[in-house]
Amino acid sequence: MGERSGKILLGLVLLLVGGLVLLDLIGIDSGDLIGVLIPGVLMFYGARKILGPSGSRFWGILIFLFGFLMLIGKLNLLFTSLLAIGIIYLGYRLIRRQDAPKEAPPEWERQWARKVLQEDSLDRWEKR
C-alpha cells in the first residue's frame, strides 16, 4: 500500500464524484449520497493512515475527525471552535505584559551605521 494505491483511491473517488455530478445533470438525483460519500472516503483515508505502517497517525486522526464531523453535520462546530480559540489567543496577546524593551544596538553597530550613512564624495558631487 504505497503511493500508487493512494493515487488509485483518489482516482476512483474522482471518477465516482464526476459520475454522480453527470447523473445529477441529466436529472437522476444523487442527493444525500454525496453528503455521505465524501465524509466516508475521508474517514476511510484517515483510518488507513492511522492503521498503516508508514502513515502519519496525527494527520490520519485529523483527517478522520474532519470526515466524521462532516458526516454528522457538526463541521461548523469545528470552525467556530477554532475561530473562538484564535480570538481568545489574540486577546491574550494584546493584553499580556510586554517583555523588557529591546536594547539599543551596541556602540560598534552605531558607529558602523554612521559611517555607512555618512555623506560620501559621490553625494557631494551630485549636490554640486
PDB file of C-alpha atoms in Angstrom:
ATOM      1  CA  MET A   1       0.000   0.000   0.000  1.00  0.00           C
ATOM      2  CA  GLY A   2       2.253   2.697  -1.197  1.00  0.00           C
ATOM      3  CA  GLU A   3       1.865   5.921  -3.062  1.00  0.00           C
ATOM      4  CA  ARG A   4       0.304   4.089  -6.016  1.00  0.00           C
ATOM      5  CA  SER A   5      -2.648   2.764  -4.003  1.00  0.00           C
ATOM      6  CA  GLY A   6      -3.383   6.267  -2.724  1.00  0.00           C
ATOM      7  CA  LYS A   7      -3.448   7.561  -6.286  1.00  0.00           C
ATOM      8  CA  ILE A   8      -5.773   4.747  -7.330  1.00  0.00           C
ATOM      9  CA  LEU A   9      -8.119   5.521  -4.430  1.00  0.00           C
ATOM     10  CA  LEU A  10      -8.141   9.213  -5.280  1.00  0.00           C
ATOM     11  CA  GLY A  11      -8.743   8.404  -8.947  1.00  0.00           C
ATOM     12  CA  LEU A  12     -11.687   6.167  -8.084  1.00  0.00           C
ATOM     13  CA  VAL A  13     -13.180   8.837  -5.845  1.00  0.00           C
ATOM     14  CA  LEU A  14     -12.831  11.454  -8.574  1.00  0.00           C
ATOM     15  CA  LEU A  15     -14.435   9.136 -11.118  1.00  0.00           C
ATOM     16  CA  LEU A  16     -17.324   8.428  -8.753  1.00  0.00           C
ATOM     17  CA  VAL A  17     -17.904  12.073  -7.882  1.00  0.00           C
ATOM     18  CA  GLY A  18     -17.721  13.093 -11.535  1.00  0.00           C
ATOM     19  CA  GLY A  19     -20.178  10.355 -12.466  1.00  0.00           C
ATOM     20  CA  LEU A  20     -22.575  11.462  -9.742  1.00  0.00           C
ATOM     21  CA  VAL A  21     -22.397  15.055 -10.943  1.00  0.00           C
ATOM     22  CA  LEU A  22     -23.163  13.935 -14.510  1.00  0.00           C
ATOM     23  CA  LEU A  23     -26.101  11.855 -13.262  1.00  0.00           C
ATOM     24  CA  ASP A  24     -27.377  14.898 -11.425  1.00  0.00           C
ATOM     25  CA  LEU A  25     -27.119  16.983 -14.606  1.00  0.00           C
ATOM     26  CA  ILE A  26     -29.292  14.579 -16.555  1.00  0.00           C
ATOM     27  CA  GLY A  27     -31.920  14.509 -13.828  1.00  0.00           C
ATOM     28  CA  ILE A  28     -31.028  11.499 -11.698  1.00  0.00           C
ATOM     29  CA  ASP A  29     -30.830  12.877  -8.161  1.00  0.00           C
ATOM     30  CA  SER A  30     -27.858  11.603  -6.205  1.00  0.00           C
ATOM     31  CA  GLY A  31     -28.939  13.764  -3.274  1.00  0.00           C
ATOM     32  CA  ASP A  32     -27.673  12.551   0.036  1.00  0.00           C
ATOM     33  CA  LEU A  33     -25.249  10.054  -1.459  1.00  0.00           C
ATOM     34  CA  ILE A  34     -22.552  12.700  -1.999  1.00  0.00           C
ATOM     35  CA  GLY A  35     -23.178  14.002   1.524  1.00  0.00           C
ATOM     36  CA  VAL A  36     -22.289  10.565   2.894  1.00  0.00           C
ATOM     37  CA  LEU A  37     -19.735   9.523   0.281  1.00  0.00           C
ATOM     38  CA  ILE A  38     -17.201  12.331   0.712  1.00  0.00           C
ATOM     39  CA  PRO A  39     -17.059  12.171   4.545  1.00  0.00           C
ATOM     40  CA  GLY A  40     -16.929   8.374   4.320  1.00  0.00           C
ATOM     41  CA  VAL A  41     -13.967   8.494   1.963  1.00  0.00           C
ATOM     42  CA  LEU A  42     -12.207  10.997   4.232  1.00  0.00           C
ATOM     43  CA  MET A  43     -12.819   8.780   7.248  1.00  0.00           C
ATOM     44  CA  PHE A  44     -11.582   5.704   5.357  1.00  0.00           C
ATOM     45  CA  TYR A  45      -8.431   7.524   4.235  1.00  0.00           C
ATOM     46  CA  GLY A  46      -7.782   8.792   7.773  1.00  0.00           C
ATOM     47  CA  ALA A  47      -8.263   5.307   9.211  1.00  0.00           C
ATOM     48  CA  ARG A  48      -5.833   3.905   6.622  1.00  0.00           C
ATOM     49  CA  LYS A  49      -3.222   6.472   7.657  1.00  0.00           C
ATOM     50  CA  ILE A  50      -3.746   5.664  11.334  1.00  0.00           C
ATOM     51  CA  LEU A  51      -3.551   1.886  10.918  1.00  0.00           C
ATOM     52  CA  GLY A  52      -0.996   1.788   8.121  1.00  0.00           C
ATOM     53  CA  PRO A  53       2.669   1.088   8.879  1.00  0.00           C
ATOM     54  CA  SER A  54       4.049   4.164   7.130  1.00  0.00           C
ATOM     55  CA  GLY A  55       1.149   6.524   7.774  1.00  0.00           C
ATOM     56  CA  SER A  56       1.263   9.618   9.888  1.00  0.00           C
ATOM     57  CA  ARG A  57      -1.011   8.977  12.856  1.00  0.00           C
ATOM     58  CA  PHE A  58      -1.506  12.671  13.639  1.00  0.00           C
ATOM     59  CA  TRP A  59      -2.670  13.545  10.128  1.00  0.00           C
ATOM     60  CA  GLY A  60      -4.719  10.364   9.968  1.00  0.00           C
ATOM     61  CA  ILE A  61      -6.592  11.280  13.151  1.00  0.00           C
ATOM     62  CA  LEU A  62      -7.075  14.832  11.917  1.00  0.00           C
ATOM     63  CA  ILE A  63      -8.475  13.683   8.542  1.00  0.00           C
ATOM     64  CA  PHE A  64     -10.680  11.061  10.196  1.00  0.00           C
ATOM     65  CA  LEU A  65     -12.135  13.592  12.648  1.00  0.00           C
ATOM     66  CA  PHE A  66     -12.706  16.087   9.835  1.00  0.00           C
ATOM     67  CA  GLY A  67     -14.640  13.467   7.863  1.00  0.00           C
ATOM     68  CA  PHE A  68     -16.577  12.391  10.968  1.00  0.00           C
ATOM     69  CA  LEU A  69     -17.592  15.960  11.814  1.00  0.00           C
ATOM     70  CA  MET A  70     -18.579  16.467   8.188  1.00  0.00           C
ATOM     71  CA  LEU A  71     -20.690  13.299   8.298  1.00  0.00           C
ATOM     72  CA  ILE A  72     -22.601  14.232  11.449  1.00  0.00           C
ATOM     73  CA  GLY A  73     -23.087  17.800  10.278  1.00  0.00           C
ATOM     74  CA  LYS A  74     -21.012  19.420  13.001  1.00  0.00           C
ATOM     75  CA  LEU A  75     -18.222  20.797  10.829  1.00  0.00           C
ATOM     76  CA  ASN A  76     -19.357  24.315  11.654  1.00  0.00           C
ATOM     77  CA  LEU A  77     -18.679  23.453  15.316  1.00  0.00           C
ATOM     78  CA  LEU A  78     -15.039  22.757  14.449  1.00  0.00           C
ATOM     79  CA  PHE A  79     -14.583  26.015  12.553  1.00  0.00           C
ATOM     80  CA  THR A  80     -16.450  28.019  15.194  1.00  0.00           C
ATOM     81  CA  SER A  81     -14.290  26.491  17.932  1.00  0.00           C
ATOM     82  CA  LEU A  82     -11.093  27.254  16.018  1.00  0.00           C
ATOM     83  CA  LEU A  83     -12.262  30.827  15.472  1.00  0.00           C
ATOM     84  CA  ALA A  84     -13.062  31.224  19.183  1.00  0.00           C
ATOM     85  CA  ILE A  85      -9.663  29.835  20.194  1.00  0.00           C
ATOM     86  CA  GLY A  86      -7.951  32.194  17.750  1.00  0.00           C
ATOM     87  CA  ILE A  87      -9.832  35.214  19.108  1.00  0.00           C
ATOM     88  CA  ILE A  88      -9.013  34.241  22.707  1.00  0.00           C
ATOM     89  CA  TYR A  89      -5.332  33.888  21.814  1.00  0.00           C
ATOM     90  CA  LEU A  90      -5.301  37.252  20.032  1.00  0.00           C
ATOM     91  CA  GLY A  91      -6.918  38.903  23.058  1.00  0.00           C
ATOM     92  CA  TYR A  92      -4.354  37.294  25.338  1.00  0.00           C
ATOM     93  CA  ARG A  93      -1.500  38.532  23.166  1.00  0.00           C
ATOM     94  CA  LEU A  94      -2.912  42.073  23.206  1.00  0.00           C
ATOM     95  CA  ILE A  95      -3.277  42.327  26.989  1.00  0.00           C
ATOM     96  CA  ARG A  96      -0.285  40.319  28.142  1.00  0.00           C
ATOM     97  CA  ARG A  97       2.547  42.235  29.647  1.00  0.00           C
ATOM     98  CA  GLN A  98       5.241  43.166  27.214  1.00  0.00           C
ATOM     99  CA  ASP A  99       8.696  41.790  27.795  1.00  0.00           C
ATOM    100  CA  ALA A 100      11.581  44.088  28.570  1.00  0.00           C
ATOM    101  CA  PRO A 101      12.146  46.681  25.863  1.00  0.00           C
ATOM    102  CA  LYS A 102      14.728  45.844  23.277  1.00  0.00           C
ATOM    103  CA  GLU A 103      18.216  47.056  23.960  1.00  0.00           C
ATOM    104  CA  ALA A 104      19.835  49.767  21.927  1.00  0.00           C
ATOM    105  CA  PRO A 105      22.304  48.426  19.382  1.00  0.00           C
ATOM    106  CA  PRO A 106      25.892  48.127  20.572  1.00  0.00           C
ATOM    107  CA  GLU A 107      28.288  51.012  20.074  1.00  0.00           C
ATOM    108  CA  TRP A 108      30.212  49.325  17.241  1.00  0.00           C
ATOM    109  CA  GLU A 109      26.967  48.874  15.294  1.00  0.00           C
ATOM    110  CA  ARG A 110      26.004  52.517  15.768  1.00  0.00           C
ATOM    111  CA  GLN A 111      29.435  53.668  14.564  1.00  0.00           C
ATOM    112  CA  TRP A 112      29.194  51.389  11.540  1.00  0.00           C
ATOM    113  CA  ALA A 113      25.747  52.801  10.700  1.00  0.00           C
ATOM    114  CA  ARG A 114      27.048  56.356  10.981  1.00  0.00           C
ATOM    115  CA  LYS A 115      29.875  55.552   8.567  1.00  0.00           C
ATOM    116  CA  VAL A 116      27.505  53.903   6.081  1.00  0.00           C
ATOM    117  CA  LEU A 117      25.001  56.720   6.236  1.00  0.00           C
ATOM    118  CA  GLN A 118      27.688  59.397   6.143  1.00  0.00           C
ATOM    119  CA  GLU A 119      27.780  61.590   3.113  1.00  0.00           C
ATOM    120  CA  ASP A 120      30.438  60.384   0.694  1.00  0.00           C
ATOM    121  CA  SER A 121      32.194  62.122  -2.182  1.00  0.00           C
ATOM    122  CA  LEU A 122      29.638  60.920  -4.739  1.00  0.00           C
ATOM    123  CA  ASP A 123      26.818  62.523  -2.756  1.00  0.00           C
ATOM    124  CA  ARG A 124      28.737  65.806  -2.586  1.00  0.00           C
ATOM    125  CA  TRP A 125      29.395  65.634  -6.336  1.00  0.00           C
ATOM    126  CA  GLU A 126      25.665  65.094  -7.019  1.00  0.00           C
ATOM    127  CA  LYS A 127      24.770  68.135  -4.941  1.00  0.00           C
ATOM    128  CA  ARG A 128      27.088  70.368  -6.988  1.00  0.00           C
TER     129      ARG A 128
END
